[in-house]
Amino acid sequence: MKFFKLLYKVFFVGSAVLHQKFFIKRHLIPQLKPFFENSDHTLTATDYKKITRYYGLIVPAILGELICFLRKEKMTFEERKYSTYQCSLTGLVDDFFDIQEYTLDEVRQMVSFEKPPINSSEKLSEFLHRESVHFYNTREGYLKSLDDVLCVQEDSRQQFHQGVLNKEQLLDLTIRKGGESFLYFIRLYLKKVTPQDDDFFYLLGGITQFSNDIFDLYEDLQENVDTLLTTSTSIKEVKNLYYSLIRQLFEKSTDTSFQKIGSFLEFYSIGVFNRCVICLDQYESLQKSSPSGIFQPKLYSRSDLICDMEKPSNLIRSFTIDIKKEINYSSISSK
């Protein structure tokens, strides 16, 4: 029975990703092509990859489909279209702050259509946002969530300009970045949410940002980005923190308005939590093999820090974690 449940979860996630890939190929890419074919230096192949393989793919395919699973209604074509547009906008807005160094007021002017676009990334951003903004005006709290995301981006930039942050500051920034983004994203699919739902999704977003930092360790090191992983010397401490946050999440889940919240977390574990546990195990092995006994990520190679989830041993480990339910309310509470 456990094996068949696992197969169903894998099929659900796999089919959701394939469905979104088909949508991107048929509907999104034709819309993107004119902007990239006539682009200046502000739109690159990296931007195209981020839109089609990450922001426009993973968020609608995993988070979007699971939110629709929670609300017991399938995703409509309009929701898929406009959520893909808005998710694709995310990476471009990140670059406005981090690369093009726009001020918060300048970005606010762009999303309110007060500033005419002057380069390729601005033109694509305006197209994606203008196409979908009327749809999202029907979503309660959407515009406030969008502004909250912009504010935390500005806070992030200001804090990093001030120098190296301590662990408490890094954790706060990680949770806020992921949390505000998730409150923004869930309103792509939910017209109304309770305060308890908001609390749950805020923490889930924070943990997901933490999870991204776990998997993006090598990339963050190359870009000199400080995260909880790049600045850590003990993977055990990182693990304890990660499990503590997931434990809080399971506790918050009992207060949400969704009947299928338990199944939602099981699906999410396959896509996110299980993978991060495996990745942290890999980092812990590196630390144990180090003569100093300290985790020193800058000294490791790319192959040391890249966790290949298509590797047979990692796939088996992921399935084992799910079958044994190593990440559920009872098991996580004992860690």
Short mmCIF file of C-alpha atoms in Angstrom, two decimals:
data_model
loop_
_atom_site.label_atom_id
_atom_site.label_comp_id
_atom_site.label_asym_id
_atom_site.label_seq_id
_atom_site.Cartn_x
_atom_site.Cartn_y
_atom_site.Cartn_z
CA MET A 1 0.00 0.00 0.00
CA LYS A 2 2.82 2.43 0.88
CA PHE A 3 4.50 1.66 -2.43
CA PHE A 4 1.35 2.47 -4.42
CA LYS A 5 0.86 5.72 -2.47
CA LEU A 6 4.43 6.65 -3.34
CA LEU A 7 3.82 5.90 -7.01
CA TYR A 8 0.73 8.12 -6.93
CA LYS A 9 2.70 11.00 -5.40
CA VAL A 10 5.48 10.62 -7.97
CA PHE A 11 2.90 10.48 -10.78
CA PHE A 12 1.12 13.58 -9.44
CA VAL A 13 4.31 15.63 -9.31
CA GLY A 14 5.64 14.27 -12.60
CA SER A 15 2.42 14.86 -14.52
CA ALA A 16 2.12 18.39 -13.07
CA VAL A 17 5.61 19.24 -14.31
CA LEU A 18 4.97 17.76 -17.75
CA HIS A 19 1.69 19.66 -18.06
CA GLN A 20 3.42 22.94 -17.23
CA LYS A 21 6.29 22.19 -19.64
CA PHE A 22 3.74 21.68 -22.41
CA PHE A 23 2.06 24.97 -21.52
CA ILE A 24 5.40 26.81 -21.57
CA LYS A 25 6.35 25.35 -24.95
CA ARG A 26 2.99 26.07 -26.57
CA HIS A 27 1.91 29.34 -24.94
CA LEU A 28 4.73 31.09 -23.04
CA ILE A 29 7.75 30.69 -25.34
CA PRO A 30 5.98 32.21 -28.38
CA GLN A 31 5.23 35.26 -26.20
CA LEU A 32 8.84 35.49 -24.99
CA LYS A 33 10.60 35.11 -28.35
CA PRO A 34 10.10 38.65 -29.70
CA PHE A 35 11.55 40.15 -26.52
CA PHE A 36 14.64 37.93 -26.51
CA GLU A 37 15.23 38.08 -30.27
CA ASN A 38 15.39 41.88 -30.11
CA SER A 39 16.93 42.18 -26.67
CA ASP A 40 19.71 44.34 -25.34
CA HIS A 41 22.14 43.38 -22.58
CA THR A 42 19.40 43.46 -19.93
CA LEU A 43 17.85 40.19 -21.20
CA THR A 44 20.19 37.22 -21.40
CA ALA A 45 20.12 33.48 -22.00
CA THR A 46 20.25 33.11 -18.22
CA ASP A 47 17.01 35.09 -17.90
CA TYR A 48 15.38 32.87 -20.51
CA LYS A 49 16.49 29.76 -18.66
CA LYS A 50 15.26 31.10 -15.30
CA ILE A 51 11.85 31.88 -16.75
CA THR A 52 11.28 28.67 -18.72
CA ARG A 53 12.99 26.17 -16.41
CA TYR A 54 12.53 27.61 -12.96
CA TYR A 55 10.18 30.49 -12.14
CA GLY A 56 7.66 29.82 -14.91
CA LEU A 57 7.92 26.05 -14.48
CA ILE A 58 8.41 24.98 -10.88
CA VAL A 59 6.14 27.43 -9.06
CA PRO A 60 2.99 26.81 -11.15
CA ALA A 61 3.73 23.10 -11.57
CA ILE A 62 4.46 22.28 -7.92
CA LEU A 63 3.11 25.01 -5.65
CA GLY A 64 0.26 25.98 -7.97
CA GLU A 65 -0.99 22.44 -8.52
CA LEU A 66 -0.73 21.64 -4.81
CA ILE A 67 -2.69 24.77 -3.87
CA CYS A 68 -5.38 23.69 -6.33
CA PHE A 69 -5.27 20.24 -4.70
CA LEU A 70 -5.85 21.92 -1.32
CA ARG A 71 -8.80 23.96 -2.51
CA LYS A 72 -10.25 20.87 -4.29
CA GLU A 73 -10.51 22.60 -7.67
CA LYS A 74 -8.38 22.01 -10.75
CA MET A 75 -6.26 24.82 -12.11
CA THR A 76 -8.05 26.72 -14.87
CA PHE A 77 -6.32 27.74 -18.08
CA GLU A 78 -6.54 31.40 -17.05
CA GLU A 79 -4.95 30.67 -13.67
CA ARG A 80 -2.15 28.71 -15.33
CA LYS A 81 -1.55 31.44 -17.89
CA TYR A 82 -1.52 34.41 -15.56
CA SER A 83 0.29 32.67 -12.71
CA THR A 84 3.00 31.65 -15.19
CA TYR A 85 3.30 35.26 -16.31
CA GLN A 86 3.53 36.56 -12.77
CA CYS A 87 5.99 33.87 -11.68
CA SER A 88 8.13 34.62 -14.75
CA LEU A 89 8.18 38.25 -13.67
CA THR A 90 9.83 37.31 -10.37
CA GLY A 91 13.34 36.76 -11.72
CA LEU A 92 13.23 39.98 -13.71
CA VAL A 93 12.23 41.97 -10.64
CA ASP A 94 15.09 40.34 -8.70
CA ASP A 95 17.50 41.67 -11.35
CA PHE A 96 16.01 45.16 -11.10
CA PHE A 97 17.19 45.27 -7.49
CA ASP A 98 20.33 43.13 -7.60
CA ILE A 99 21.85 43.85 -11.03
CA GLN A 100 20.35 47.04 -12.42
CA GLU A 101 20.17 48.52 -8.90
CA TYR A 102 16.87 50.30 -9.24
CA THR A 103 15.44 51.94 -6.16
CA LEU A 104 12.28 50.68 -4.50
CA ASP A 105 10.38 53.72 -5.80
CA GLU A 106 11.55 53.05 -9.37
CA VAL A 107 10.35 49.44 -9.24
CA ARG A 108 7.06 50.54 -7.69
CA GLN A 109 6.61 52.98 -10.57
CA MET A 110 7.16 50.17 -13.05
CA VAL A 111 4.62 47.78 -11.51
CA SER A 112 2.08 50.59 -11.35
CA PHE A 113 2.81 51.49 -15.01
CA GLU A 114 3.91 55.02 -14.10
CA LYS A 115 7.38 54.53 -15.62
CA PRO A 116 7.57 53.77 -19.38
CA PRO A 117 9.88 50.81 -20.14
CA ILE A 118 13.21 51.83 -21.65
CA ASN A 119 15.09 48.52 -22.05
CA SER A 120 14.34 44.91 -22.94
CA SER A 121 13.88 43.56 -19.40
CA GLU A 122 11.55 46.43 -18.52
CA LYS A 123 9.51 45.87 -21.69
CA LEU A 124 9.13 42.15 -21.00
CA SER A 125 8.25 42.86 -17.36
CA GLU A 126 5.59 45.35 -18.37
CA PHE A 127 4.09 42.87 -20.84
CA LEU A 128 3.92 40.03 -18.30
CA HIS A 129 2.52 42.26 -15.56
CA ARG A 130 0.04 44.18 -17.70
CA GLU A 131 -1.35 40.96 -19.20
CA SER A 132 -2.23 39.56 -15.80
CA VAL A 133 -2.80 42.46 -13.43
CA HIS A 134 -6.54 42.76 -14.11
CA PHE A 135 -7.01 39.09 -13.29
CA TYR A 136 -5.22 39.47 -9.98
CA ASN A 137 -7.10 42.58 -8.98
CA THR A 138 -9.89 40.16 -8.07
CA ARG A 139 -7.60 38.45 -5.53
CA GLU A 140 -7.93 39.83 -2.02
CA GLY A 141 -4.65 41.25 -0.69
CA TYR A 142 -2.76 40.69 -3.94
CA LEU A 143 -1.46 44.23 -4.45
CA LYS A 144 -0.35 44.48 -0.82
CA SER A 145 1.48 41.16 -1.12
CA LEU A 146 3.21 42.38 -4.27
CA ASP A 147 4.40 45.53 -2.50
CA ASP A 148 5.56 43.49 0.52
CA VAL A 149 7.72 41.39 -1.82
CA LEU A 150 9.27 44.54 -3.27
CA CYS A 151 9.95 45.92 0.22
CA VAL A 152 11.76 42.81 1.41
CA GLN A 153 13.87 42.85 -1.77
CA GLU A 154 14.94 46.39 -0.94
CA ASP A 155 15.64 45.45 2.70
CA SER A 156 17.72 42.51 1.48
CA ARG A 157 19.83 44.75 -0.72
CA GLN A 158 20.36 47.32 2.02
CA GLN A 159 21.36 44.69 4.58
CA PHE A 160 23.88 43.04 2.28
CA HIS A 161 25.41 46.42 1.43
CA GLN A 162 26.05 46.87 5.15
CA GLY A 163 28.34 43.84 5.25
CA VAL A 164 28.28 40.26 6.52
CA LEU A 165 25.15 39.41 8.49
CA ASN A 166 25.06 37.22 11.58
CA LYS A 167 23.05 33.98 11.64
CA GLU A 168 20.00 35.57 13.25
CA GLN A 169 19.89 38.29 10.60
CA LEU A 170 20.40 35.76 7.80
CA LEU A 171 17.61 33.55 9.14
CA ASP A 172 15.25 36.52 9.46
CA LEU A 173 16.01 37.65 5.92
CA THR A 174 15.64 34.11 4.55
CA ILE A 175 12.23 33.61 6.18
CA ARG A 176 10.99 37.05 5.13
CA LYS A 177 12.09 36.66 1.50
CA GLY A 178 10.47 33.28 1.12
CA GLY A 179 7.48 34.08 3.31
CA GLU A 180 6.40 37.26 1.54
CA SER A 181 6.92 35.64 -1.85
CA PHE A 182 4.67 32.72 -0.88
CA LEU A 183 1.89 34.98 0.37
CA TYR A 184 2.11 36.68 -3.01
CA PHE A 185 2.06 33.39 -4.93
CA ILE A 186 -0.81 31.73 -3.06
CA ARG A 187 -3.04 34.65 -3.98
CA LEU A 188 -2.56 33.62 -7.57
CA TYR A 189 -4.82 30.64 -6.76
CA LEU A 190 -6.81 31.54 -3.64
CA LYS A 191 -9.35 34.35 -3.50
CA LYS A 192 -9.47 34.37 0.28
CA VAL A 193 -7.22 33.01 3.03
CA THR A 194 -7.50 32.99 6.81
CA PRO A 195 -4.82 34.53 9.09
CA GLN A 196 -3.88 30.97 10.09
CA ASP A 197 -3.45 30.03 6.43
CA ASP A 198 -1.24 33.08 5.97
CA ASP A 199 0.93 32.06 8.95
CA PHE A 200 1.35 28.56 7.54
CA PHE A 201 2.24 29.66 4.01
CA TYR A 202 4.55 32.40 5.28
CA LEU A 203 6.63 29.85 7.18
CA LEU A 204 6.44 27.36 4.31
CA GLY A 205 7.81 30.05 2.01
CA GLY A 206 10.62 30.78 4.43
CA ILE A 207 11.55 27.09 4.65
CA THR A 208 11.41 26.83 0.87
CA GLN A 209 13.82 29.78 0.53
CA PHE A 210 16.06 28.03 3.07
CA SER A 211 15.74 24.87 0.96
CA ASN A 212 16.75 26.75 -2.18
CA ASP A 213 19.82 28.04 -0.36
CA ILE A 214 20.74 24.46 0.57
CA PHE A 215 20.66 23.33 -3.06
CA ASP A 216 22.15 26.55 -4.46
CA LEU A 217 25.21 26.50 -2.21
CA TYR A 218 27.77 26.25 -5.00
CA GLU A 219 26.08 28.95 -7.09
CA ASP A 220 25.81 31.31 -4.10
CA LEU A 221 29.50 30.81 -3.35
CA GLN A 222 30.39 31.72 -6.93
CA GLU A 223 28.28 34.88 -6.70
CA ASN A 224 29.57 35.79 -3.22
CA VAL A 225 26.07 35.68 -1.75
CA ASP A 226 25.88 35.17 2.00
CA THR A 227 23.32 32.59 3.12
CA LEU A 228 22.90 30.32 6.12
CA LEU A 229 24.81 27.65 4.17
CA THR A 230 27.69 29.68 2.76
CA THR A 231 28.48 31.05 6.24
CA SER A 232 28.01 27.79 8.16
CA THR A 233 30.78 25.73 9.75
CA SER A 234 28.50 22.99 11.13
CA ILE A 235 25.99 21.06 9.02
CA LYS A 236 24.55 19.52 12.19
CA GLU A 237 23.51 23.00 13.32
CA VAL A 238 21.95 23.66 9.91
CA LYS A 239 20.07 20.36 10.08
CA ASN A 240 18.78 21.09 13.57
CA LEU A 241 17.53 24.48 12.43
CA TYR A 242 15.94 23.01 9.31
CA TYR A 243 14.10 20.32 11.27
CA SER A 244 13.03 22.86 13.89
CA LEU A 245 11.39 25.03 11.22
CA ILE A 246 9.64 22.04 9.64
CA ARG A 247 8.40 21.01 13.09
CA GLN A 248 6.89 24.48 13.54
CA LEU A 249 5.32 24.16 10.10
CA PHE A 250 3.58 20.89 10.94
CA GLU A 251 2.27 22.46 14.14
CA LYS A 252 0.87 25.44 12.21
CA SER A 253 -0.70 23.14 9.63
CA THR A 254 -3.25 21.89 12.19
CA ASP A 255 -4.78 25.39 12.38
CA THR A 256 -5.29 25.93 8.65
CA SER A 257 -8.67 25.83 6.90
CA PHE A 258 -7.71 23.00 4.53
CA GLN A 259 -8.89 19.41 4.98
CA LYS A 260 -6.10 17.95 2.84
CA ILE A 261 -3.22 19.78 4.49
CA GLY A 262 -1.58 16.51 5.57
CA SER A 263 -1.52 15.16 2.02
CA PHE A 264 -0.28 18.54 0.79
CA LEU A 265 2.73 18.28 3.12
CA GLU A 266 3.43 14.72 2.00
CA PHE A 267 3.57 15.86 -1.62
CA TYR A 268 5.67 18.88 -0.69
CA SER A 269 8.10 16.67 1.20
CA ILE A 270 8.82 14.66 -1.95
CA GLY A 271 9.51 17.79 -3.97
CA VAL A 272 11.42 19.80 -1.37
CA PHE A 273 12.09 18.48 2.14
CA ASN A 274 13.33 14.99 1.23
CA ARG A 275 15.73 16.40 -1.35
CA CYS A 276 17.20 18.83 1.16
CA VAL A 277 17.74 16.15 3.79
CA ILE A 278 19.71 14.15 1.20
CA CYS A 279 21.68 17.24 0.21
CA LEU A 280 22.49 18.05 3.84
CA ASP A 281 23.62 14.44 4.36
CA GLN A 282 26.04 14.94 1.47
CA TYR A 283 27.41 18.13 3.03
CA GLU A 284 27.71 16.42 6.40
CA SER A 285 29.83 13.67 4.84
CA LEU A 286 32.13 16.36 3.44
CA GLN A 287 32.46 17.90 6.87
CA LYS A 288 33.24 14.55 8.51
CA SER A 289 35.92 13.79 5.94
CA SER A 290 37.62 17.14 6.53
CA PRO A 291 40.78 16.98 8.71
CA SER A 292 39.57 20.00 10.66
CA GLY A 293 36.10 18.55 11.23
CA ILE A 294 34.68 21.91 10.15
CA PHE A 295 32.41 22.53 7.18
CA GLN A 296 34.36 24.81 4.81
CA PRO A 297 32.27 25.16 1.64
CA LYS A 298 34.77 27.43 -0.14
CA LEU A 299 37.34 24.63 -0.14
CA TYR A 300 35.10 22.05 -1.85
CA SER A 301 34.77 21.43 -5.56
CA ARG A 302 31.65 21.86 -7.68
CA SER A 303 31.11 18.09 -7.79
CA ASP A 304 31.34 17.96 -3.99
CA LEU A 305 28.61 20.57 -3.56
CA ILE A 306 26.20 19.64 -6.35
CA CYS A 307 23.56 17.17 -5.15
CA ASP A 308 22.44 15.09 -8.13
CA MET A 309 18.90 13.94 -7.39
CA GLU A 310 18.88 11.76 -10.52
CA LYS A 311 21.64 9.64 -9.03
CA PRO A 312 20.16 6.17 -8.26
CA SER A 313 21.32 6.17 -4.64
CA ASN A 314 19.73 9.57 -4.03
CA LEU A 315 16.48 8.53 -5.70
CA ILE A 316 16.32 5.40 -3.55
CA ARG A 317 17.07 7.45 -0.44
CA SER A 318 14.30 9.91 -1.35
CA PHE A 319 11.78 7.09 -1.79
CA THR A 320 12.93 5.49 1.48
CA ILE A 321 12.40 8.76 3.36
CA ASP A 322 8.85 8.89 2.00
CA ILE A 323 7.97 5.24 2.63
CA LYS A 324 9.30 5.39 6.19
CA LYS A 325 7.59 8.75 6.63
CA GLU A 326 10.71 10.26 8.11
CA ILE A 327 9.25 13.70 7.52
CA ASN A 328 5.76 13.86 9.02
CA TYR A 329 4.28 15.33 12.17
CA SER A 330 5.22 12.52 14.55
CA SER A 331 8.67 11.77 13.20
CA ILE A 332 9.77 15.38 12.78
CA SER A 333 8.60 16.18 16.32
CA SER A 334 11.10 13.69 17.74
CA LYS A 335 14.11 15.17 15.95
#
